[in-house]
Coordinates of N, CA, C and O in Angstrom, one line a residue:
M1 N -47.6 -96.7 -73.9 CA -49.0 -96.5 -73.5 C -49.4 -96.9 -74.0 O -50.8 -97.2 -73.2
S2 N -49.5 -96.9 -75.0 CA -51.1 -97.8 -76.4 C -51.8 -99.1 -75.1 O -52.8 -99.9 -76.0
D3 N -50.2 -100.1 -74.8 CA -51.2 -100.8 -74.2 C -52.0 -100.9 -73.7 O -52.3 -101.9 -72.8
I4 N -52.1 -100.1 -72.3 CA -52.9 -99.9 -71.5 C -54.1 -100.6 -72.3 O -55.1 -98.4 -72.8
P5 N -55.3 -100.6 -71.9 CA -56.9 -101.0 -72.4 C -57.3 -99.8 -72.1 O -57.7 -98.9 -70.3
V6 N -58.2 -99.1 -72.4 CA -59.8 -97.8 -72.1 C -61.6 -98.8 -72.6 O -61.1 -100.0 -74.0
I7 N -60.6 -99.2 -71.3 CA -63.2 -99.2 -71.5 C -64.4 -98.2 -72.1 O -64.2 -96.9 -71.7
D8 N -64.3 -99.0 -73.3 CA -66.1 -98.2 -73.6 C -67.3 -97.5 -73.7 O -68.2 -99.1 -72.8
L9 N -67.7 -96.9 -72.6 CA -67.8 -96.6 -71.5 C -69.0 -97.2 -72.6 O -70.9 -96.8 -71.6
S10 N -69.7 -97.4 -73.5 CA -71.1 -97.4 -74.6 C -72.1 -98.3 -74.6 O -73.0 -98.6 -74.9
K11 N -70.5 -99.1 -73.6 CA -71.4 -100.7 -74.3 C -71.5 -101.4 -72.2 O -71.4 -101.9 -72.9
A12 N -70.9 -100.7 -71.7 CA -71.0 -100.7 -70.2 C -72.7 -101.1 -70.0 O -73.4 -100.5 -69.7
P13 N -72.6 -102.8 -69.2 CA -74.3 -103.2 -68.9 C -74.1 -102.4 -67.9 O -73.9 -101.8 -67.4
G14 N -76.2 -102.4 -67.3 CA -76.4 -102.0 -66.3 C -77.2 -101.0 -66.5 O -76.5 -100.2 -65.1
E15 N -77.1 -99.4 -67.0 CA -77.4 -98.6 -66.2 C -78.1 -98.5 -65.5 O -78.1 -97.2 -64.7
R16 N -79.7 -99.1 -66.2 CA -80.7 -98.9 -65.1 C -80.4 -100.5 -64.2 O -81.7 -100.5 -64.1
A17 N -79.8 -101.2 -64.2 CA -79.6 -102.1 -63.7 C -80.3 -102.5 -62.4 O -81.0 -104.0 -61.3
A18 N -80.4 -101.7 -61.6 CA -79.8 -101.5 -59.8 C -81.8 -101.6 -60.5 O -82.2 -100.7 -58.6
W19 N -82.9 -100.2 -61.0 CA -83.8 -99.4 -60.9 C -85.0 -100.5 -60.3 O -85.1 -100.1 -59.1
D20 N -85.1 -101.7 -60.4 CA -86.2 -102.9 -60.0 C -87.9 -102.4 -59.6 O -88.5 -102.6 -59.0
R21 N -87.9 -101.2 -60.1 CA -89.6 -100.6 -59.8 C -89.1 -100.5 -61.3 O -88.6 -99.3 -63.2
P22 N -91.1 -99.6 -62.5 CA -91.2 -99.0 -64.5 C -91.0 -97.5 -63.7 O -90.9 -97.4 -62.7
A23 N -90.2 -97.3 -65.2 CA -89.8 -96.6 -64.9 C -90.7 -94.8 -64.9 O -89.2 -94.1 -63.9
W24 N -91.3 -95.0 -64.5 CA -92.8 -93.8 -64.3 C -92.9 -93.7 -62.3 O -92.7 -92.7 -61.8
V25 N -92.4 -94.6 -61.5 CA -91.9 -94.6 -60.1 C -90.8 -94.6 -59.8 O -90.2 -93.2 -59.4
V26 N -89.7 -94.5 -60.5 CA -88.1 -94.3 -60.9 C -88.2 -91.8 -60.6 O -88.5 -92.0 -59.6
Y27 N -88.9 -92.4 -61.9 CA -89.3 -90.9 -61.8 C -90.2 -89.9 -60.5 O -89.4 -88.5 -60.7
L28 N -91.2 -90.6 -60.0 CA -92.4 -89.9 -59.6 C -91.2 -89.9 -58.4 O -91.2 -88.9 -57.9
W29 N -90.2 -90.4 -58.3 CA -89.5 -90.7 -57.0 C -88.4 -90.2 -57.3 O -88.4 -89.0 -56.3
A30 N -88.4 -89.4 -58.3 CA -86.5 -88.9 -58.3 C -88.3 -86.8 -58.4 O -87.1 -86.1 -57.2
V31 N -89.2 -86.8 -58.9 CA -89.5 -85.2 -58.5 C -89.9 -85.0 -56.9 O -89.7 -84.2 -56.4
C32 N -91.4 -86.4 -56.0 CA -90.6 -86.1 -54.9 C -90.2 -85.8 -53.9 O -90.3 -85.2 -52.9
E33 N -88.2 -86.5 -54.0 CA -87.3 -86.3 -54.0 C -87.0 -85.3 -53.3 O -85.9 -84.4 -52.6
L34 N -87.2 -84.3 -54.3 CA -86.7 -82.9 -54.7 C -87.3 -82.2 -54.2 O -87.1 -81.7 -53.2
L35 N -89.1 -82.4 -53.6 CA -90.1 -81.5 -53.3 C -89.3 -81.6 -52.0 O -89.8 -80.9 -50.8
F36 N -89.5 -82.7 -51.4 CA -90.1 -83.4 -49.5 C -88.6 -83.6 -48.6 O -88.4 -83.6 -47.7
V37 N -87.8 -84.2 -49.5 CA -86.9 -84.6 -48.8 C -86.0 -84.2 -48.6 O -84.6 -83.5 -48.0
T38 N -84.7 -83.3 -50.1 CA -83.7 -83.4 -50.8 C -84.1 -81.8 -50.6 O -83.4 -80.9 -49.9
N39 N -85.2 -81.0 -50.6 CA -85.1 -79.2 -50.2 C -84.5 -79.6 -49.6 O -84.8 -79.6 -47.6
P40 N -84.0 -77.6 -48.8 CA -83.4 -77.7 -48.2 C -83.9 -77.0 -46.7 O -83.6 -76.5 -46.3
W41 N -85.5 -76.7 -46.7 CA -86.0 -75.8 -46.2 C -86.9 -76.6 -44.9 O -86.9 -77.9 -45.7
Q42 N -87.0 -75.8 -44.4 CA -87.1 -76.8 -42.8 C -88.4 -77.4 -42.5 O -89.0 -76.8 -41.7
I43 N -88.7 -78.3 -43.7 CA -90.1 -79.2 -43.5 C -89.9 -80.0 -42.7 O -88.9 -79.9 -41.8
S44 N -90.6 -79.3 -42.3 CA -91.7 -81.0 -41.3 C -90.2 -82.6 -41.4 O -90.4 -84.1 -42.6
S45 N -89.7 -83.0 -40.3 CA -89.2 -84.3 -40.8 C -90.0 -85.7 -40.8 O -89.8 -86.5 -41.5
G46 N -91.2 -84.8 -39.9 CA -92.2 -86.8 -40.3 C -93.2 -86.6 -42.6 O -93.1 -87.2 -42.1
L47 N -93.0 -85.5 -43.2 CA -93.9 -85.0 -43.6 C -92.5 -85.6 -44.9 O -93.0 -87.2 -45.4
R48 N -91.3 -86.0 -44.2 CA -90.3 -86.7 -45.2 C -90.0 -87.4 -45.0 O -90.0 -88.9 -46.1
V49 N -90.7 -87.7 -44.1 CA -90.2 -89.9 -43.2 C -91.7 -89.8 -44.2 O -92.0 -91.2 -45.1
Q50 N -93.0 -89.8 -44.3 CA -94.4 -90.3 -45.4 C -93.9 -90.6 -46.3 O -94.0 -90.8 -46.6
V51 N -93.0 -89.0 -47.4 CA -92.5 -89.5 -48.7 C -92.0 -90.1 -48.9 O -92.7 -90.5 -49.8
L52 N -91.3 -90.8 -47.8 CA -90.3 -92.0 -47.7 C -91.0 -93.2 -48.0 O -91.1 -94.7 -48.9
R53 N -92.3 -93.9 -46.8 CA -93.0 -93.9 -46.2 C -93.5 -94.5 -47.4 O -93.8 -96.0 -48.3
A54 N -94.1 -93.5 -47.7 CA -94.9 -93.8 -49.5 C -94.2 -94.8 -51.1 O -95.3 -95.5 -51.7
F55 N -92.8 -94.6 -50.6 CA -92.5 -95.1 -52.0 C -91.9 -96.6 -51.1 O -90.5 -97.0 -52.2
G56 N -93.2 -97.1 -50.1 CA -91.4 -97.5 -49.8 C -90.7 -98.5 -49.3 O -90.2 -99.3 -48.3
A57 N -89.2 -96.2 -48.1 CA -89.1 -97.4 -47.6 C -89.6 -97.6 -46.0 O -90.5 -97.0 -45.9
Q58 N -89.1 -98.2 -45.4 CA -89.6 -99.1 -44.0 C -88.6 -98.5 -42.6 O -87.9 -98.9 -42.9
I59 N -89.0 -97.4 -42.1 CA -88.9 -96.3 -41.4 C -90.2 -96.7 -40.2 O -91.0 -96.1 -40.4
G60 N -89.1 -96.1 -38.9 CA -90.0 -96.9 -37.4 C -90.3 -96.1 -37.4 O -90.2 -93.9 -37.5
R61 N -90.5 -95.3 -36.3 CA -91.4 -94.5 -35.5 C -90.4 -93.5 -34.3 O -89.1 -94.9 -34.4
G62 N -90.6 -92.9 -34.8 CA -89.6 -91.1 -34.2 C -88.5 -91.3 -35.0 O -87.6 -90.0 -33.9
V63 N -88.2 -91.7 -35.8 CA -87.3 -91.0 -36.2 C -87.0 -89.4 -37.3 O -87.5 -88.9 -37.4
V64 N -85.9 -89.2 -37.1 CA -85.7 -88.1 -37.1 C -84.9 -87.9 -39.1 O -83.6 -88.0 -38.3
F65 N -85.4 -87.1 -39.5 CA -84.7 -87.3 -41.1 C -84.8 -85.7 -41.9 O -85.5 -85.2 -41.7
R66 N -83.2 -85.3 -41.4 CA -83.1 -83.5 -41.9 C -83.5 -83.3 -43.3 O -83.1 -83.8 -43.2
P67 N -82.9 -82.3 -43.5 CA -83.5 -81.4 -44.8 C -82.0 -81.8 -45.9 O -80.9 -82.8 -45.3
R68 N -81.8 -81.3 -46.9 CA -80.9 -82.5 -47.0 C -80.9 -83.8 -48.1 O -79.7 -83.5 -48.2
T69 N -80.6 -84.6 -47.3 CA -80.7 -85.6 -47.6 C -81.2 -85.9 -48.9 O -82.2 -85.8 -50.0
R70 N -81.0 -86.6 -49.2 CA -80.9 -87.8 -50.4 C -81.3 -88.9 -50.4 O -80.0 -90.1 -49.9
V71 N -82.2 -89.6 -51.5 CA -82.3 -91.6 -51.3 C -82.2 -92.5 -52.5 O -83.6 -91.7 -53.5
K72 N -81.9 -92.4 -53.0 CA -81.7 -93.2 -54.6 C -82.7 -93.5 -54.5 O -83.5 -93.6 -55.2
F73 N -83.2 -95.6 -54.4 CA -84.3 -95.8 -54.1 C -85.1 -96.3 -52.1 O -84.3 -97.1 -52.0
P74 N -85.7 -95.8 -52.3 CA -86.8 -95.5 -51.0 C -87.4 -97.0 -50.6 O -87.2 -97.4 -49.8
W75 N -87.3 -97.6 -51.1 CA -87.3 -99.1 -51.7 C -86.2 -99.6 -50.5 O -87.0 -101.3 -51.4
K76 N -85.1 -99.9 -51.2 CA -84.3 -100.0 -50.4 C -83.7 -99.2 -49.5 O -82.0 -100.0 -49.2
L77 N -84.0 -99.0 -48.6 CA -84.2 -98.0 -47.1 C -84.6 -99.1 -46.5 O -86.7 -98.9 -45.9
S78 N -84.0 -99.3 -45.4 CA -84.6 -98.9 -43.4 C -84.1 -98.7 -42.6 O -82.9 -99.1 -42.6
I79 N -84.3 -98.5 -42.0 CA -84.1 -97.3 -40.7 C -85.3 -97.6 -39.5 O -86.3 -97.8 -39.6
G80 N -84.1 -97.9 -38.2 CA -85.0 -98.3 -37.1 C -85.6 -97.5 -37.0 O -85.9 -95.9 -36.7
D81 N -86.5 -97.8 -35.1 CA -86.7 -96.8 -34.5 C -86.0 -95.9 -33.7 O -85.1 -96.4 -33.7
R82 N -86.7 -94.3 -33.6 CA -85.9 -93.3 -33.6 C -84.4 -92.9 -33.5 O -83.5 -92.7 -32.8
S83 N -83.8 -93.4 -35.0 CA -82.7 -92.6 -35.1 C -82.6 -91.0 -36.0 O -83.7 -91.1 -36.4
W84 N -81.5 -91.3 -36.1 CA -82.0 -89.8 -35.9 C -80.2 -89.6 -38.2 O -79.8 -90.5 -38.1
I85 N -81.4 -89.1 -39.0 CA -80.4 -88.9 -39.5 C -80.3 -87.7 -40.6 O -81.1 -86.9 -40.4
G86 N -78.7 -87.1 -40.6 CA -78.6 -85.6 -41.1 C -78.8 -84.5 -41.3 O -78.8 -85.7 -43.1
E87 N -78.3 -83.5 -41.8 CA -78.9 -82.7 -43.0 C -77.1 -83.3 -43.3 O -76.5 -83.9 -43.7
G88 N -78.2 -83.6 -45.4 CA -77.4 -82.8 -46.3 C -76.3 -85.6 -46.6 O -75.4 -85.1 -47.5
V89 N -77.0 -85.8 -45.9 CA -76.6 -87.7 -46.2 C -76.9 -87.8 -47.4 O -77.9 -87.6 -47.6
W90 N -76.5 -88.5 -48.1 CA -76.6 -89.9 -48.8 C -76.7 -90.7 -48.8 O -75.6 -91.4 -48.5
F91 N -77.7 -91.6 -49.0 CA -77.8 -92.7 -48.9 C -78.7 -93.1 -50.0 O -79.2 -93.0 -51.7
H92 N -77.1 -93.4 -51.6 CA -77.5 -94.2 -52.8 C -76.3 -95.5 -52.9 O -76.3 -95.8 -52.8
N93 N -78.6 -96.4 -52.3 CA -78.6 -96.7 -52.5 C -79.0 -97.8 -53.4 O -80.4 -98.1 -54.2
Q94 N -78.2 -98.4 -54.0 CA -78.9 -99.2 -55.7 C -78.4 -100.9 -55.3 O -79.2 -101.5 -55.8
D95 N -78.7 -100.9 -53.7 CA -78.8 -102.0 -53.0 C -79.5 -102.0 -51.6 O -79.4 -100.5 -51.2
Q96 N -80.3 -103.2 -51.2 CA -80.2 -102.5 -50.2 C -79.4 -102.0 -49.1 O -78.2 -102.0 -48.4
V97 N -80.1 -101.0 -47.8 CA -79.1 -100.0 -46.6 C -80.0 -100.1 -45.8 O -80.8 -99.4 -46.1
D98 N -79.4 -101.0 -44.8 CA -80.1 -100.8 -43.2 C -79.5 -100.6 -42.2 O -78.4 -100.6 -42.1
V99 N -80.4 -99.4 -41.8 CA -79.3 -98.6 -40.3 C -80.6 -99.4 -39.6 O -82.3 -99.8 -38.9
G100 N -79.9 -99.8 -38.3 CA -80.4 -99.9 -36.7 C -81.5 -99.0 -36.5 O -81.3 -97.3 -36.3
S101 N -82.0 -99.7 -35.1 CA -82.7 -98.0 -34.3 C -81.2 -97.5 -33.1 O -80.7 -98.2 -33.4
D102 N -81.8 -96.8 -32.5 CA -81.0 -94.8 -31.9 C -79.9 -95.4 -33.0 O -78.8 -94.7 -32.5
A103 N -79.8 -95.5 -34.0 CA -78.7 -94.8 -34.5 C -78.4 -93.6 -35.4 O -79.5 -92.5 -35.2
V104 N -77.1 -93.3 -35.6 CA -77.0 -91.4 -36.6 C -76.9 -91.2 -37.6 O -74.6 -92.5 -37.4
I105 N -76.3 -90.8 -38.3 CA -75.5 -91.0 -40.0 C -75.4 -89.3 -39.6 O -76.4 -88.7 -40.4
S106 N -74.2 -88.8 -39.6 CA -74.1 -87.1 -39.6 C -74.2 -86.4 -40.4 O -73.9 -86.8 -41.9
Q107 N -74.0 -84.9 -40.7 CA -74.2 -84.6 -41.7 C -73.4 -85.1 -42.3 O -72.2 -85.1 -42.4
D108 N -73.9 -84.7 -44.1 CA -72.5 -85.2 -45.4 C -72.7 -86.2 -45.1 O -71.1 -86.6 -45.7
A109 N -72.5 -87.7 -44.9 CA -71.9 -88.8 -44.6 C -72.8 -89.2 -45.8 O -74.0 -88.8 -46.3
F110 N -72.4 -90.2 -46.5 CA -72.1 -91.2 -47.8 C -72.5 -92.4 -48.2 O -71.5 -92.6 -47.5
V111 N -73.7 -92.6 -47.4 CA -74.0 -94.7 -47.7 C -73.6 -95.1 -49.3 O -75.4 -94.1 -49.6
T112 N -73.1 -95.6 -49.8 CA -73.7 -96.1 -51.1 C -73.0 -98.2 -50.7 O -71.6 -98.4 -50.9
T113 N -73.7 -97.9 -51.7 CA -74.1 -99.8 -52.2 C -73.9 -100.2 -53.3 O -73.0 -101.3 -54.0
G114 N -73.1 -99.8 -54.5 CA -72.7 -99.7 -56.5 C -71.0 -99.8 -56.0 O -70.5 -98.7 -55.5
S115 N -71.2 -100.0 -56.9 CA -69.1 -99.4 -58.2 C -69.6 -100.3 -58.9 O -70.4 -100.8 -60.2
H116 N -67.9 -100.3 -59.8 CA -68.1 -100.8 -61.4 C -67.4 -101.9 -61.0 O -66.8 -102.1 -60.7
R117 N -67.0 -102.8 -62.6 CA -66.2 -103.7 -62.4 C -65.2 -102.6 -63.8 O -65.5 -102.8 -64.3
H118 N -64.0 -102.4 -62.8 CA -63.6 -101.3 -63.2 C -62.3 -102.5 -64.0 O -61.6 -101.3 -64.6
R119 N -61.8 -103.3 -64.1 CA -61.3 -103.8 -64.9 C -61.8 -104.4 -65.6 O -60.3 -105.3 -67.1
S120 N -62.6 -104.3 -66.1 CA -63.8 -104.8 -67.3 C -64.6 -104.5 -68.2 O -64.0 -103.8 -69.2
D121 N -66.1 -104.6 -67.6 CA -66.6 -103.6 -68.6 C -67.5 -103.1 -67.6 O -68.2 -102.6 -68.5
M122 N -67.3 -102.5 -67.1 CA -67.6 -101.3 -66.2 C -69.1 -101.0 -65.5 O -69.7 -101.0 -64.7
A123 N -68.9 -102.7 -65.8 CA -71.0 -103.1 -65.6 C -71.4 -102.3 -64.0 O -69.6 -102.8 -63.1
L124 N -72.1 -102.8 -63.5 CA -72.6 -102.3 -62.2 C -72.1 -103.8 -60.7 O -72.7 -104.0 -61.2
V125 N -71.6 -104.0 -59.8 CA -71.4 -104.3 -59.2 C -72.4 -103.9 -57.8 O -71.9 -102.4 -57.5
T126 N -73.6 -104.8 -56.9 CA -73.5 -103.6 -55.6 C -73.9 -105.2 -54.2 O -73.5 -105.7 -55.4
K127 N -73.1 -103.8 -53.5 CA -73.6 -104.7 -52.2 C -74.6 -104.1 -51.6 O -74.1 -102.7 -50.7
P128 N -74.6 -105.0 -50.3 CA -76.2 -104.2 -49.1 C -75.0 -103.6 -48.0 O -73.9 -104.6 -47.0
V129 N -75.1 -102.4 -47.8 CA -74.8 -101.7 -45.7 C -75.4 -102.1 -45.0 O -76.8 -101.7 -44.6
A130 N -74.9 -102.4 -44.1 CA -76.3 -102.5 -42.3 C -74.6 -101.7 -41.7 O -73.4 -101.4 -41.7
I131 N -76.1 -101.0 -41.1 CA -75.8 -100.0 -39.3 C -76.9 -99.8 -38.4 O -77.4 -100.1 -38.5
D132 N -76.2 -101.5 -37.6 CA -76.7 -101.8 -36.8 C -77.0 -100.9 -36.1 O -76.7 -99.5 -35.6
D133 N -77.5 -100.9 -34.3 CA -78.5 -100.5 -33.8 C -77.4 -99.7 -32.9 O -76.2 -100.8 -32.7
G134 N -78.2 -98.2 -32.6 CA -76.5 -97.9 -31.5 C -75.7 -97.4 -32.4 O -75.0 -96.1 -31.4
A135 N -75.5 -97.2 -33.5 CA -73.5 -97.3 -34.5 C -74.3 -95.5 -35.4 O -75.2 -95.4 -34.7
W136 N -73.0 -95.2 -34.8 CA -72.7 -93.2 -34.9 C -72.7 -93.7 -36.1 O -71.1 -93.7 -36.1
V137 N -72.9 -92.6 -37.2 CA -71.2 -92.7 -38.0 C -71.8 -91.2 -38.4 O -72.4 -89.7 -38.2
T138 N -70.6 -90.7 -38.4 CA -69.9 -88.7 -37.6 C -69.5 -88.7 -39.5 O -69.8 -88.7 -40.0
S139 N -69.6 -87.1 -39.1 CA -69.9 -86.4 -40.1 C -69.0 -86.2 -41.9 O -68.1 -86.7 -41.0
R140 N -69.1 -86.5 -42.7 CA -68.7 -86.9 -44.4 C -68.0 -87.8 -44.2 O -66.7 -87.8 -44.7
C141 N -68.4 -88.5 -43.3 CA -68.2 -90.5 -44.1 C -68.9 -91.0 -44.7 O -69.0 -90.9 -46.0
V142 N -68.1 -91.7 -45.7 CA -68.3 -92.5 -47.0 C -67.9 -94.1 -46.2 O -67.4 -94.8 -45.9
V143 N -69.4 -94.4 -46.8 CA -69.3 -96.6 -46.4 C -69.7 -96.8 -47.3 O -70.5 -96.4 -48.1
L144 N -69.0 -97.8 -48.0 CA -69.4 -98.5 -49.3 C -70.0 -100.1 -48.9 O -69.7 -100.2 -47.6
G145 N -70.6 -100.0 -50.1 CA -71.2 -101.4 -49.8 C -70.6 -103.1 -49.4 O -68.8 -102.9 -49.4
G146 N -71.2 -103.8 -48.7 CA -70.7 -104.5 -48.3 C -70.1 -104.1 -46.2 O -69.0 -105.4 -46.2
S147 N -70.8 -103.4 -45.8 CA -69.5 -103.0 -44.6 C -71.1 -102.8 -43.5 O -71.7 -102.2 -44.1
R148 N -70.4 -103.5 -42.5 CA -71.3 -103.9 -41.6 C -70.3 -102.8 -40.0 O -69.1 -102.7 -40.0
I149 N -71.8 -101.3 -39.7 CA -70.8 -101.4 -38.9 C -72.0 -101.6 -37.6 O -73.2 -101.3 -37.3
G150 N -71.2 -102.0 -36.8 CA -71.7 -103.3 -35.2 C -72.4 -102.6 -34.6 O -71.7 -101.1 -34.1
R151 N -73.1 -103.0 -34.3 CA -73.5 -102.2 -32.2 C -73.1 -101.1 -31.8 O -72.3 -101.4 -31.2
S152 N -73.5 -99.6 -32.1 CA -73.1 -98.7 -31.1 C -71.6 -98.5 -30.8 O -71.3 -98.0 -30.3
A153 N -71.1 -98.8 -32.3 CA -70.4 -98.3 -33.1 C -70.0 -97.0 -33.1 O -70.7 -96.2 -33.5
L154 N -68.4 -96.7 -33.7 CA -68.7 -95.7 -33.6 C -67.5 -94.9 -35.0 O -65.8 -95.6 -35.1
I155 N -67.8 -94.5 -35.9 CA -66.8 -93.6 -36.5 C -65.6 -92.4 -36.3 O -67.1 -91.7 -36.7
R156 N -65.2 -92.1 -36.5 CA -64.7 -91.6 -37.1 C -64.9 -90.1 -38.2 O -65.4 -90.4 -38.3
P157 N -65.6 -88.7 -38.0 CA -65.2 -88.2 -39.1 C -64.2 -87.9 -39.4 O -63.2 -88.2 -39.5
L158 N -64.6 -87.7 -41.1 CA -64.4 -88.5 -43.0 C -63.6 -89.3 -43.6 O -62.6 -89.7 -43.5
T159 N -64.3 -90.4 -42.0 CA -63.1 -92.2 -42.2 C -64.4 -92.5 -43.5 O -64.8 -92.3 -43.7
L160 N -63.4 -93.2 -44.3 CA -64.1 -94.1 -45.1 C -63.3 -95.4 -45.0 O -63.0 -95.5 -44.3
V161 N -65.5 -96.6 -44.7 CA -65.2 -97.7 -44.4 C -65.6 -98.0 -45.7 O -66.7 -98.4 -46.4
D162 N -64.2 -99.0 -46.2 CA -64.3 -100.0 -47.0 C -65.1 -101.5 -46.8 O -63.5 -101.7 -47.2
G163 N -66.2 -101.8 -47.2 CA -66.3 -103.1 -46.9 C -65.9 -103.4 -45.9 O -66.2 -105.0 -46.0
V164 N -65.4 -102.7 -44.5 CA -65.2 -103.9 -43.5 C -66.3 -104.0 -42.6 O -67.2 -103.0 -43.0
S165 N -66.0 -104.7 -41.3 CA -66.7 -104.5 -40.3 C -66.6 -104.6 -40.0 O -65.4 -104.9 -38.3
V166 N -67.1 -103.3 -38.7 CA -66.5 -103.2 -37.8 C -67.3 -103.0 -36.3 O -68.0 -103.5 -36.6
P167 N -66.5 -103.8 -35.3 CA -67.2 -104.5 -34.3 C -68.1 -104.1 -33.2 O -67.6 -102.5 -32.7
P168 N -69.0 -104.5 -32.8 CA -69.4 -103.5 -31.9 C -69.1 -102.9 -29.9 O -67.7 -103.3 -29.9
G169 N -69.5 -101.8 -30.4 CA -68.9 -101.4 -29.5 C -67.6 -100.7 -29.9 O -66.8 -99.3 -28.7
E170 N -66.8 -100.7 -30.9 CA -65.6 -100.2 -31.0 C -65.6 -98.5 -32.0 O -66.2 -98.2 -32.3
I171 N -64.8 -97.8 -31.8 CA -64.1 -96.5 -33.2 C -63.5 -97.2 -33.1 O -61.8 -97.6 -33.1
W172 N -63.6 -96.6 -34.6 CA -63.0 -96.8 -36.1 C -63.0 -94.8 -36.5 O -63.7 -94.2 -36.2
G173 N -61.0 -94.8 -37.3 CA -61.0 -93.5 -37.9 C -59.9 -93.9 -38.6 O -59.2 -95.1 -38.9
G174 N -59.5 -91.9 -39.9 CA -58.1 -92.5 -40.5 C -57.6 -93.7 -41.2 O -58.9 -93.9 -41.6
S175 N -56.8 -93.0 -42.2 CA -56.5 -93.7 -43.3 C -55.3 -94.4 -43.7 O -54.2 -93.5 -43.8
P176 N -55.2 -95.7 -43.8 CA -56.3 -96.6 -43.5 C -57.9 -96.2 -42.4 O -56.8 -96.1 -41.0
I177 N -58.2 -97.8 -42.6 CA -59.2 -97.0 -41.7 C -59.1 -98.6 -39.8 O -58.0 -99.6 -41.0
E178 N -58.7 -97.8 -38.7 CA -58.0 -98.9 -37.4 C -58.9 -98.5 -36.1 O -59.9 -97.4 -36.2
K179 N -58.4 -99.5 -35.5 CA -59.2 -99.2 -34.5 C -58.6 -98.1 -33.7 O -57.5 -97.6 -33.6
C180 N -59.6 -97.2 -33.2 CA -58.9 -96.1 -32.2 C -59.5 -96.8 -30.5 O -58.7 -95.6 -30.2
G181 N -59.9 -96.9 -30.0 CA -61.2 -97.3 -29.6 C -61.3 -97.7 -29.0 O -62.6 -98.5 -30.1
T182 N -62.2 -98.4 -28.2 CA -64.1 -98.4 -27.5 C -64.8 -97.3 -27.3 O -64.4 -96.3 -26.3
R183 N -66.0 -97.3 -28.0 CA -67.1 -96.2 -27.5 C -66.9 -95.4 -25.5 O -67.2 -94.8 -24.9
F184 N -67.7 -96.6 -25.3 CA -68.2 -96.9 -23.5 C -66.7 -97.4 -23.5 O -66.3 -99.0 -23.0
G185 N -66.8 -97.1 -22.2 CA -65.7 -97.3 -21.0 C -64.5 -96.4 -21.0 O -64.2 -95.2 -21.8
N186 N -63.0 -97.2 -21.3 CA -61.7 -96.4 -20.9 C -61.3 -96.3 -22.0 O -59.2 -96.9 -21.8
G187 N -61.7 -96.5 -22.7 CA -61.4 -96.9 -23.6 C -60.4 -95.8 -25.8 O -60.2 -96.9 -25.9
G188 N -61.1 -94.7 -25.2 CA -60.5 -94.1 -26.7 C -61.4 -93.2 -27.0 O -63.0 -93.0 -25.4
N189 N -61.0 -91.8 -26.9 CA -62.6 -90.8 -26.8 C -62.9 -90.6 -28.7 O -61.8 -90.4 -29.5
V190 N -62.7 -89.9 -29.2 CA -63.8 -89.7 -30.2 C -62.8 -88.3 -30.8 O -62.8 -87.0 -29.4

């Protein structure tokens, strides 16, 4: 067993590599996120959106942003018009996350753009995520960096989307993820 290496995490590069803002902005955001975005009280969705916009998020008109949500870096988040962000959604966006118009990200979904070089030095590695217009990421899904969910595609509950491109209008789910049908017409059900 002694020939299997262990990476010294104290030497891992890039603890703050994704910040790309001064520390005071990151810390101020953490306080505002706690008070206005993650807060479980049913305060106004509009207030959440205003606070996110104040920190650089690009959020369209009519977006519903439910309580208990988290956003790592609002300046790396773009959401189109009329989209719904469900309760408990976490955008761990160390890279850009683009959500289209009329898209739904349901309860407790986790969207993350970061990982680590696990075979060498544990340095941060990031890849963007795109969730296109009309797509629906259902409850408790995990969407990893490098993933693209096509126009009006649907991801079934509890699915891991591991850097794949889901074609438009298709339903995907399972472990490993695979096509389960089509969203509209006679191609499958959720």
